[in-house]
Amino acid sequence: MTSQEMAASNSNPGTLAGWVESRVRLVVEQASYAYSASAPSAPNFTLGPVTFSARQREIVGILGPNASGKSTLLSVIAGEVKALSGRVELDGKRSADLSLRDRAQRIAIVHQESNLLFPLRVWQYVLQGRYPYGRRLRFENEADCLMAENALAQVGAEHLTDRRMDELSGGERQRVVLARALAQQPQLLLLDEPTRYLDIGGKVELMRRLRRLSEENRYTAVVVTHELNLAAEFFDAVVLLQGGKCVGAGKPQDVYRRELLEEVFKTQLEVEKTATGRPRVILRGQEENDHEDKEAQSDSADAKSESGGTDAPVS
Amino acid sequence: MRPLTPKRITWICVGLAAILFVIVVFSLEVGASPISVTDVVKTLLRGAAAMFTGNWGTIPPSNKLIVFGLRLPRVALAVLVGAALSVSGASFQALLRNPLADPYVLGVSSGAALGAIFSLAWFPHFPWTMQLLAFVGALLTIAAVYFLGRRGGQLDSTTLLLAGIVAASFLSAIIMFLMTTLSGRDLRGMAFWLMGDLATPPALRLRFLFIVLLIAIGAIYTTASDLNLILTGEREAHHLGVNVARVKLVVYVGASLLTGLAVSVSGAIGYVGLLIPHVMRMFFGSDYRLLIPASALGGAIALALADTLARTIVAPVELPVGAMTAAIGAPVFIYLLRRRLT
Amino acid sequence: MRRATALNLFGAAMLLCGANSSSFALAQNAQERPKQPVRRVIDEVGRSVDVPAQVNRIVTLAPNLAEIIYALGAEDHLVGVSEYTDHPPAAKEKPSIGMPVNPSLEAIVGAKPDLVLATTSINLVKTVDTLARLGVPAYTTDPHTIEGTLRSITDIGDVIGSSHEATALVANLQARLDALQTKLKSEKPVRVLFVVWEQPLQSVGDNTFIADALHWAGAESAIHTKQNWPTISLEEVVKLNPDYIVYAENQMGDDSNGSSLPAGIRPAIARHLDELRNQPVWRDLSAVREGHIAIVDDEIQVPAPGLIDSIEQLARELHPAVFSPQSVSHVSSVPRTWHSIPSEAVSCVR
């Protein structure tokens, strides 16, 4: 779904329905966290304060170089750890204060697929997503099976229902893991680098699916990723972290500024706009840099005699 | 999609229980003085009836002593120990996330063995001190390994496994030291303890031990759904709402108690706790809501059969039951290994 | 919690049966046999045992006990023996009840014994406990020394109703021991390394039977320790430099036709000597250089009458000068006499 179509499908904010739908779901305000290797010594990593919010059907990306605190931020949002200051609220409730069960019914974390010790069938795995609903020792009923089937259908993996988990390919397993998270019927979906082991086709497919799912089921999704361009294309907002500090939060076109990105990622970049108005980040190669410098030098030498020329060199 | 239902569990358990019953009748029939199957069944039924009416006179005397005095207690003990070891093995395999885990991997049997040696060395003539001290040794080891196996306030699988292995080695070293420096007489009883022995009736009444068994298995069973989730990853399970720390504690204590119980009354019988869960998984899948009762029954069947074979194959010489379980268990283990590789 | 109710019911039935069985068995056992007068005796480990007045069926749980029964002339009452009971050879015909360490309780009970004999030398406490629980009288002997063995023979004789034969046998054996002591009175004890096992090298401690037997044979072990079967290093042996090296071997099997034992021993000694002379360190020991190797029948480890024969044989090997030549030719401990000997016959036969 392109952003144009998405923009068109949003309800008019002026109507009551639109007002309901635009209510903020996830609020992260001045949330900060710090941890250290051993308790008595000073914290050797501090995160935050970070502020952003997200509505239903919105996808927020968390970006930044390695070790900038992206996964920590995700843990704070998930309520795994309690923010040291500020608040993290989901539908008005602090996520860290929720009981394990309540949290599991609202927040679903999509993990990297882990090594399963004993062979498990896909449907058994997805059915586990129903655990937060019901008594501790419970047997799944028809409603549960329906939800699980539904979840598998939503990720386009019904044909994998009876297969064994260890027989699936990377992309198939990713879908199944997502299906289990969907079976939890969450309000908030959290994903930590979901495209890490996928090829470019798989990455795009996942993003499209995420977009569609959050649209259809009104999820709010927060995705930690390294994929700058996919984030720019598919997400509604991004939070840019550097060394634990939030250096930018907002729409991609507002956050992707060339100087900021070059500063954060410490590499030569170029930012341009696509047809839909979304930014796109492009690498600048070394030879082109040298070439441009030389050109710039010779340009300035002949500046008096030259006129016109292109505005911005496209490299 | 065919989710597990209580009905399916019940049917499978009934089937396994039927097999167990057949094995038990077989065990009661064979021996130094064989009694025919019909006589066994008649004796059992009359005995069951006599428990209510109090009239024991209808059963022929020789059958009474042999069946009720000797064979039945022995088979009952095999059922108890087999069930305890299998459930314990299955639980440790989940807790430690390791398919090679068995009931003894956390050192409980070494602690019990040390207790047994103590009793042989210093209280040789008191009846049943061996079982009591073995159980005390087991309890102390459970506590020690628990405290060693914690990380960040809760049990950590890797740390626990390492702590258990270290404890087992250390205790084994002490045992070897004692076995060489103490007088020779004690060695014999110890060797037998190490090979497993179901011939000695336990110190406490069997009915009490069965109650303890059912309580421990029941406690572990309440975490069966949780274990299924934990097997896909502890963090994942936590995010699905499982109280991972609590589940690990319950399973650790329950399974260790089962091991301690089994080992105190019968010595260290090997292979049962390791293999029966794998065999049951092969037949019934690895859902712990079914695996736990299936392992209990499967272990009972296996050990009852092994013990009967051990005491009849070269009668009147009785082979140690641990040798029998190893002789049958090792080929089964090899078969399972090969199956996994193909 | 969903467990198969069938399993629960079955388990309950099983455990109730099993749990009731032992008390039941005790009650029933009394009903099974015709009411016999019993007397309460205290056995050698301090347990009280209710022994029937008439002991007609005996089961022994160790080879030495069977040997004693034969020596007391009560072998017709012997209805069950442990495996490897082959002293005397006739014992091999008796029905077996399993190994001494883990006998088949069923076989024991099936033999309907009036009395079961056990010994602390090899049987386990729990075997005797279980038999007691089942209502089977089990008497345990506890011989630690040669004198203790004689006492055990007396005790066993009392318990099975052969006191007369026991007294005679013990008197005979005691007389032989006394005679031996007299002969060796003026001799210095020979320092001996008693080799129980070669790889690793194991000898005997002070509290063992063998140590006591060595004393009676006019020898003493060069090793002194509280451990029963100490493993020793070759260095230790060199330091101690024993006068004799003694091995224990089973002689009975080879000499069943009754040929004189020395003929059987000499080749065995020669074999050992050859081996030792080929090994470094060993060959430099004075005992090896002088050929002072002795072999003794392994009955020396068994608390039974045959023990005395072994002691005498060892004494002759270690103190050849003391024993007159005609005694040497009559020296054979084979054939063993398995019946009690009137005391006046002692000097002739031996």
PDB file of N, CA, C and O in Angstrom, chain B residues 266-309:
ATOM      1  N   SER B 266      16.113 -46.993  45.683  1.00  0.00           N
ATOM      2  CA  SER B 266      16.543 -48.032  44.753  1.00  0.00           C
ATOM      3  C   SER B 266      17.915 -47.830  44.169  1.00  0.00           C
ATOM      4  O   SER B 266      18.306 -48.548  43.270  1.00  0.00           O
ATOM      5  N   GLY B 267      18.671 -46.859  44.661  1.00  0.00           N
ATOM      6  CA  GLY B 267      19.959 -46.655  44.041  1.00  0.00           C
ATOM      7  C   GLY B 267      19.825 -45.963  42.695  1.00  0.00           C
ATOM      8  O   GLY B 267      18.732 -45.580  42.299  1.00  0.00           O
ATOM      9  N   ALA B 268      20.941 -45.831  42.008  1.00  0.00           N
ATOM     10  CA  ALA B 268      20.937 -45.050  40.778  1.00  0.00           C
ATOM     11  C   ALA B 268      20.732 -45.952  39.571  1.00  0.00           C
ATOM     12  O   ALA B 268      21.665 -46.563  39.076  1.00  0.00           O
ATOM     13  N   ILE B 269      19.496 -46.018  39.105  1.00  0.00           N
ATOM     14  CA  ILE B 269      19.187 -46.831  37.924  1.00  0.00           C
ATOM     15  C   ILE B 269      19.244 -45.918  36.712  1.00  0.00           C
ATOM     16  O   ILE B 269      18.573 -44.899  36.663  1.00  0.00           O
ATOM     17  N   GLY B 270      20.033 -46.283  35.741  1.00  0.00           N
ATOM     18  CA  GLY B 270      20.270 -45.371  34.630  1.00  0.00           C
ATOM     19  C   GLY B 270      19.429 -45.648  33.408  1.00  0.00           C
ATOM     20  O   GLY B 270      18.775 -46.671  33.300  1.00  0.00           O
ATOM     21  N   TYR B 271      19.448 -44.719  32.478  1.00  0.00           N
ATOM     22  CA  TYR B 271      18.834 -44.816  31.155  1.00  0.00           C
ATOM     23  C   TYR B 271      17.332 -44.618  31.135  1.00  0.00           C
ATOM     24  O   TYR B 271      16.786 -44.184  30.134  1.00  0.00           O
ATOM     25  N   VAL B 272      16.661 -44.936  32.245  1.00  0.00           N
ATOM     26  CA  VAL B 272      15.204 -44.811  32.217  1.00  0.00           C
ATOM     27  C   VAL B 272      14.804 -43.346  32.068  1.00  0.00           C
ATOM     28  O   VAL B 272      14.023 -42.964  31.191  1.00  0.00           O
ATOM     29  N   GLY B 273      15.397 -42.501  32.948  1.00  0.00           N
ATOM     30  CA  GLY B 273      15.001 -41.094  32.925  1.00  0.00           C
ATOM     31  C   GLY B 273      15.427 -40.390  31.656  1.00  0.00           C
ATOM     32  O   GLY B 273      14.829 -39.405  31.233  1.00  0.00           O
ATOM     33  N   LEU B 274      16.474 -40.866  31.028  1.00  0.00           N
ATOM     34  CA  LEU B 274      16.968 -40.225  29.822  1.00  0.00           C
ATOM     35  C   LEU B 274      16.156 -40.623  28.608  1.00  0.00           C
ATOM     36  O   LEU B 274      15.778 -39.784  27.790  1.00  0.00           O
ATOM     37  N   LEU B 275      15.877 -41.923  28.485  1.00  0.00           N
ATOM     38  CA  LEU B 275      15.337 -42.410  27.229  1.00  0.00           C
ATOM     39  C   LEU B 275      13.825 -42.428  27.129  1.00  0.00           C
ATOM     40  O   LEU B 275      13.282 -42.176  26.062  1.00  0.00           O
ATOM     41  N   ILE B 276      13.155 -42.769  28.230  1.00  0.00           N
ATOM     42  CA  ILE B 276      11.697 -42.877  28.137  1.00  0.00           C
ATOM     43  C   ILE B 276      11.054 -41.584  27.610  1.00  0.00           C
ATOM     44  O   ILE B 276      10.188 -41.646  26.729  1.00  0.00           O
ATOM     45  N   PRO B 277      11.458 -40.400  28.082  1.00  0.00           N
ATOM     46  CA  PRO B 277      10.838 -39.196  27.493  1.00  0.00           C
ATOM     47  C   PRO B 277      11.052 -39.114  25.986  1.00  0.00           C
ATOM     48  O   PRO B 277      10.146 -38.716  25.247  1.00  0.00           O
ATOM     49  N   HIS B 278      12.246 -39.486  25.524  1.00  0.00           N
ATOM     50  CA  HIS B 278      12.485 -39.413  24.074  1.00  0.00           C
ATOM     51  C   HIS B 278      11.624 -40.409  23.317  1.00  0.00           C
ATOM     52  O   HIS B 278      11.090 -40.096  22.247  1.00  0.00           O
ATOM     53  N   VAL B 279      11.499 -41.609  23.869  1.00  0.00           N
ATOM     54  CA  VAL B 279      10.666 -42.607  23.205  1.00  0.00           C
ATOM     55  C   VAL B 279       9.219 -42.138  23.162  1.00  0.00           C
ATOM     56  O   VAL B 279       8.532 -42.259  22.150  1.00  0.00           O
ATOM     57  N   MET B 280       8.743 -41.579  24.265  1.00  0.00           N
ATOM     58  CA  MET B 280       7.366 -41.093  24.303  1.00  0.00           C
ATOM     59  C   MET B 280       7.173 -39.924  23.335  1.00  0.00           C
ATOM     60  O   MET B 280       6.130 -39.790  22.698  1.00  0.00           O
ATOM     61  N   ARG B 281       8.201 -39.111  23.191  1.00  0.00           N
ATOM     62  CA  ARG B 281       8.104 -38.017  22.226  1.00  0.00           C
ATOM     63  C   ARG B 281       7.993 -38.562  20.817  1.00  0.00           C
ATOM     64  O   ARG B 281       7.273 -38.019  19.978  1.00  0.00           O
ATOM     65  N   MET B 282       8.718 -39.629  20.567  1.00  0.00           N
ATOM     66  CA  MET B 282       8.677 -40.240  19.252  1.00  0.00           C
ATOM     67  C   MET B 282       7.265 -40.679  18.906  1.00  0.00           C
ATOM     68  O   MET B 282       6.803 -40.524  17.787  1.00  0.00           O
ATOM     69  N   PHE B 283       6.568 -41.238  19.890  1.00  0.00           N
ATOM     70  CA  PHE B 283       5.223 -41.730  19.629  1.00  0.00           C
ATOM     71  C   PHE B 283       4.163 -40.656  19.734  1.00  0.00           C
ATOM     72  O   PHE B 283       3.199 -40.646  18.983  1.00  0.00           O
ATOM     73  N   PHE B 284       4.315 -39.767  20.699  1.00  0.00           N
ATOM     74  CA  PHE B 284       3.194 -38.888  21.020  1.00  0.00           C
ATOM     75  C   PHE B 284       3.496 -37.407  20.877  1.00  0.00           C
ATOM     76  O   PHE B 284       2.659 -36.587  21.205  1.00  0.00           O
ATOM     77  N   GLY B 285       4.666 -37.045  20.403  1.00  0.00           N
ATOM     78  CA  GLY B 285       4.947 -35.619  20.269  1.00  0.00           C
ATOM     79  C   GLY B 285       5.477 -35.038  21.561  1.00  0.00           C
ATOM     80  O   GLY B 285       5.491 -35.683  22.592  1.00  0.00           O
ATOM     81  N   SER B 286       5.907 -33.763  21.513  1.00  0.00           N
ATOM     82  CA  SER B 286       6.582 -33.217  22.680  1.00  0.00           C
ATOM     83  C   SER B 286       5.738 -32.222  23.443  1.00  0.00           C
ATOM     84  O   SER B 286       6.270 -31.364  24.131  1.00  0.00           O
ATOM     85  N   ASP B 287       4.430 -32.341  23.372  1.00  0.00           N
ATOM     86  CA  ASP B 287       3.578 -31.485  24.195  1.00  0.00           C
ATOM     87  C   ASP B 287       3.600 -32.034  25.619  1.00  0.00           C
ATOM     88  O   ASP B 287       3.204 -33.173  25.860  1.00  0.00           O
ATOM     89  N   TYR B 288       4.044 -31.226  26.559  1.00  0.00           N
ATOM     90  CA  TYR B 288       4.254 -31.728  27.912  1.00  0.00           C
ATOM     91  C   TYR B 288       2.960 -32.072  28.631  1.00  0.00           C
ATOM     92  O   TYR B 288       2.980 -32.809  29.617  1.00  0.00           O
ATOM     93  N   ARG B 289       1.839 -31.558  28.139  1.00  0.00           N
ATOM     94  CA  ARG B 289       0.584 -31.929  28.795  1.00  0.00           C
ATOM     95  C   ARG B 289       0.298 -33.406  28.597  1.00  0.00           C
ATOM     96  O   ARG B 289      -0.390 -34.030  29.385  1.00  0.00           O
ATOM     97  N   LEU B 290       0.834 -33.971  27.529  1.00  0.00           N
ATOM     98  CA  LEU B 290       0.695 -35.406  27.313  1.00  0.00           C
ATOM     99  C   LEU B 290       1.976 -36.129  27.702  1.00  0.00           C
ATOM    100  O   LEU B 290       1.946 -37.248  28.213  1.00  0.00           O
ATOM    101  N   LEU B 291       3.100 -35.475  27.505  1.00  0.00           N
ATOM    102  CA  LEU B 291       4.378 -36.142  27.722  1.00  0.00           C
ATOM    103  C   LEU B 291       4.573 -36.543  29.170  1.00  0.00           C
ATOM    104  O   LEU B 291       5.129 -37.593  29.469  1.00  0.00           O
ATOM    105  N   ILE B 292       4.125 -35.704  30.087  1.00  0.00           N
ATOM    106  CA  ILE B 292       4.362 -36.016  31.490  1.00  0.00           C
ATOM    107  C   ILE B 292       3.637 -37.293  31.927  1.00  0.00           C
ATOM    108  O   ILE B 292       4.272 -38.214  32.451  1.00  0.00           O
ATOM    109  N   PRO B 293       2.326 -37.400  31.748  1.00  0.00           N
ATOM    110  CA  PRO B 293       1.705 -38.667  32.142  1.00  0.00           C
ATOM    111  C   PRO B 293       2.191 -39.849  31.312  1.00  0.00           C
ATOM    112  O   PRO B 293       2.372 -40.952  31.846  1.00  0.00           O
ATOM    113  N   ALA B 294       2.464 -39.597  30.011  1.00  0.00           N
ATOM    114  CA  ALA B 294       2.939 -40.704  29.180  1.00  0.00           C
ATOM    115  C   ALA B 294       4.303 -41.191  29.650  1.00  0.00           C
ATOM    116  O   ALA B 294       4.575 -42.397  29.681  1.00  0.00           O
ATOM    117  N   SER B 295       5.168 -40.259  30.021  1.00  0.00           N
ATOM    118  CA  SER B 295       6.483 -40.674  30.518  1.00  0.00           C
ATOM    119  C   SER B 295       6.347 -41.444  31.812  1.00  0.00           C
ATOM    120  O   SER B 295       7.049 -42.441  32.029  1.00  0.00           O
ATOM    121  N   ALA B 296       5.472 -40.987  32.679  1.00  0.00           N
ATOM    122  CA  ALA B 296       5.306 -41.689  33.957  1.00  0.00           C
ATOM    123  C   ALA B 296       4.913 -43.144  33.692  1.00  0.00           C
ATOM    124  O   ALA B 296       5.528 -44.078  34.223  1.00  0.00           O
ATOM    125  N   LEU B 297       3.911 -43.340  32.853  1.00  0.00           N
ATOM    126  CA  LEU B 297       3.461 -44.708  32.588  1.00  0.00           C
ATOM    127  C   LEU B 297       4.513 -45.486  31.811  1.00  0.00           C
ATOM    128  O   LEU B 297       4.774 -46.660  32.089  1.00  0.00           O
ATOM    129  N   GLY B 298       5.136 -44.810  30.838  1.00  0.00           N
ATOM    130  CA  GLY B 298       6.159 -45.488  30.060  1.00  0.00           C
ATOM    131  C   GLY B 298       7.327 -45.929  30.923  1.00  0.00           C
ATOM    132  O   GLY B 298       7.869 -47.024  30.767  1.00  0.00           O
ATOM    133  N   GLY B 299       7.742 -45.068  31.850  1.00  0.00           N
ATOM    134  CA  GLY B 299       8.822 -45.422  32.749  1.00  0.00           C
ATOM    135  C   GLY B 299       8.453 -46.592  33.645  1.00  0.00           C
ATOM    136  O   GLY B 299       9.261 -47.492  33.890  1.00  0.00           O
ATOM    137  N   ALA B 300       7.214 -46.585  34.118  1.00  0.00           N
ATOM    138  CA  ALA B 300       6.767 -47.686  34.967  1.00  0.00           C
ATOM    139  C   ALA B 300       6.831 -49.005  34.191  1.00  0.00           C
ATOM    140  O   ALA B 300       7.321 -50.016  34.689  1.00  0.00           O
ATOM    141  N   ILE B 301       6.326 -48.963  32.956  1.00  0.00           N
ATOM    142  CA  ILE B 301       6.346 -50.172  32.125  1.00  0.00           C
ATOM    143  C   ILE B 301       7.773 -50.655  31.919  1.00  0.00           C
ATOM    144  O   ILE B 301       8.106 -51.831  32.104  1.00  0.00           O
ATOM    145  N   ALA B 302       8.643 -49.717  31.544  1.00  0.00           N
ATOM    146  CA  ALA B 302      10.017 -50.102  31.206  1.00  0.00           C
ATOM    147  C   ALA B 302      10.737 -50.693  32.403  1.00  0.00           C
ATOM    148  O   ALA B 302      11.396 -51.730  32.299  1.00  0.00           O
ATOM    149  N   LEU B 303      10.607 -50.056  33.547  1.00  0.00           N
ATOM    150  CA  LEU B 303      11.368 -50.534  34.687  1.00  0.00           C
ATOM    151  C   LEU B 303      10.795 -51.827  35.244  1.00  0.00           C
ATOM    152  O   LEU B 303      11.538 -52.722  35.657  1.00  0.00           O
ATOM    153  N   ALA B 304       9.475 -51.949  35.231  1.00  0.00           N
ATOM    154  CA  ALA B 304       8.888 -53.207  35.707  1.00  0.00           C
ATOM    155  C   ALA B 304       9.368 -54.361  34.832  1.00  0.00           C
ATOM    156  O   ALA B 304       9.758 -55.431  35.325  1.00  0.00           O
ATOM    157  N   LEU B 305       9.382 -54.116  33.536  1.00  0.00           N
ATOM    158  CA  LEU B 305       9.833 -55.155  32.624  1.00  0.00           C
ATOM    159  C   LEU B 305      11.309 -55.465  32.831  1.00  0.00           C
ATOM    160  O   LEU B 305      11.724 -56.630  32.901  1.00  0.00           O
ATOM    161  N   ALA B 306      12.116 -54.419  32.942  1.00  0.00           N
ATOM    162  CA  ALA B 306      13.555 -54.625  33.110  1.00  0.00           C
ATOM    163  C   ALA B 306      13.853 -55.394  34.388  1.00  0.00           C
ATOM    164  O   ALA B 306      14.687 -56.298  34.408  1.00  0.00           O
ATOM    165  N   ASP B 307      13.156 -55.046  35.460  1.00  0.00           N
ATOM    166  CA  ASP B 307      13.427 -55.724  36.720  1.00  0.00           C
ATOM    167  C   ASP B 307      13.016 -57.186  36.646  1.00  0.00           C
ATOM    168  O   ASP B 307      13.715 -58.072  37.148  1.00  0.00           O
ATOM    169  N   THR B 308      11.878 -57.443  36.018  1.00  0.00           N
ATOM    170  CA  THR B 308      11.442 -58.834  35.902  1.00  0.00           C
ATOM    171  C   THR B 308      12.442 -59.641  35.089  1.00  0.00           C
ATOM    172  O   THR B 308      12.801 -60.762  35.438  1.00  0.00           O
ATOM    173  N   LEU B 309      12.913 -59.053  33.992  1.00  0.00           N
ATOM    174  CA  LEU B 309      13.917 -59.752  33.210  1.00  0.00           C
ATOM    175  C   LEU B 309      15.179 -59.974  34.030  1.00  0.00           C
ATOM    176  O   LEU B 309      15.779 -61.050  34.007  1.00  0.00           O
TER     177      LEU B 309
END
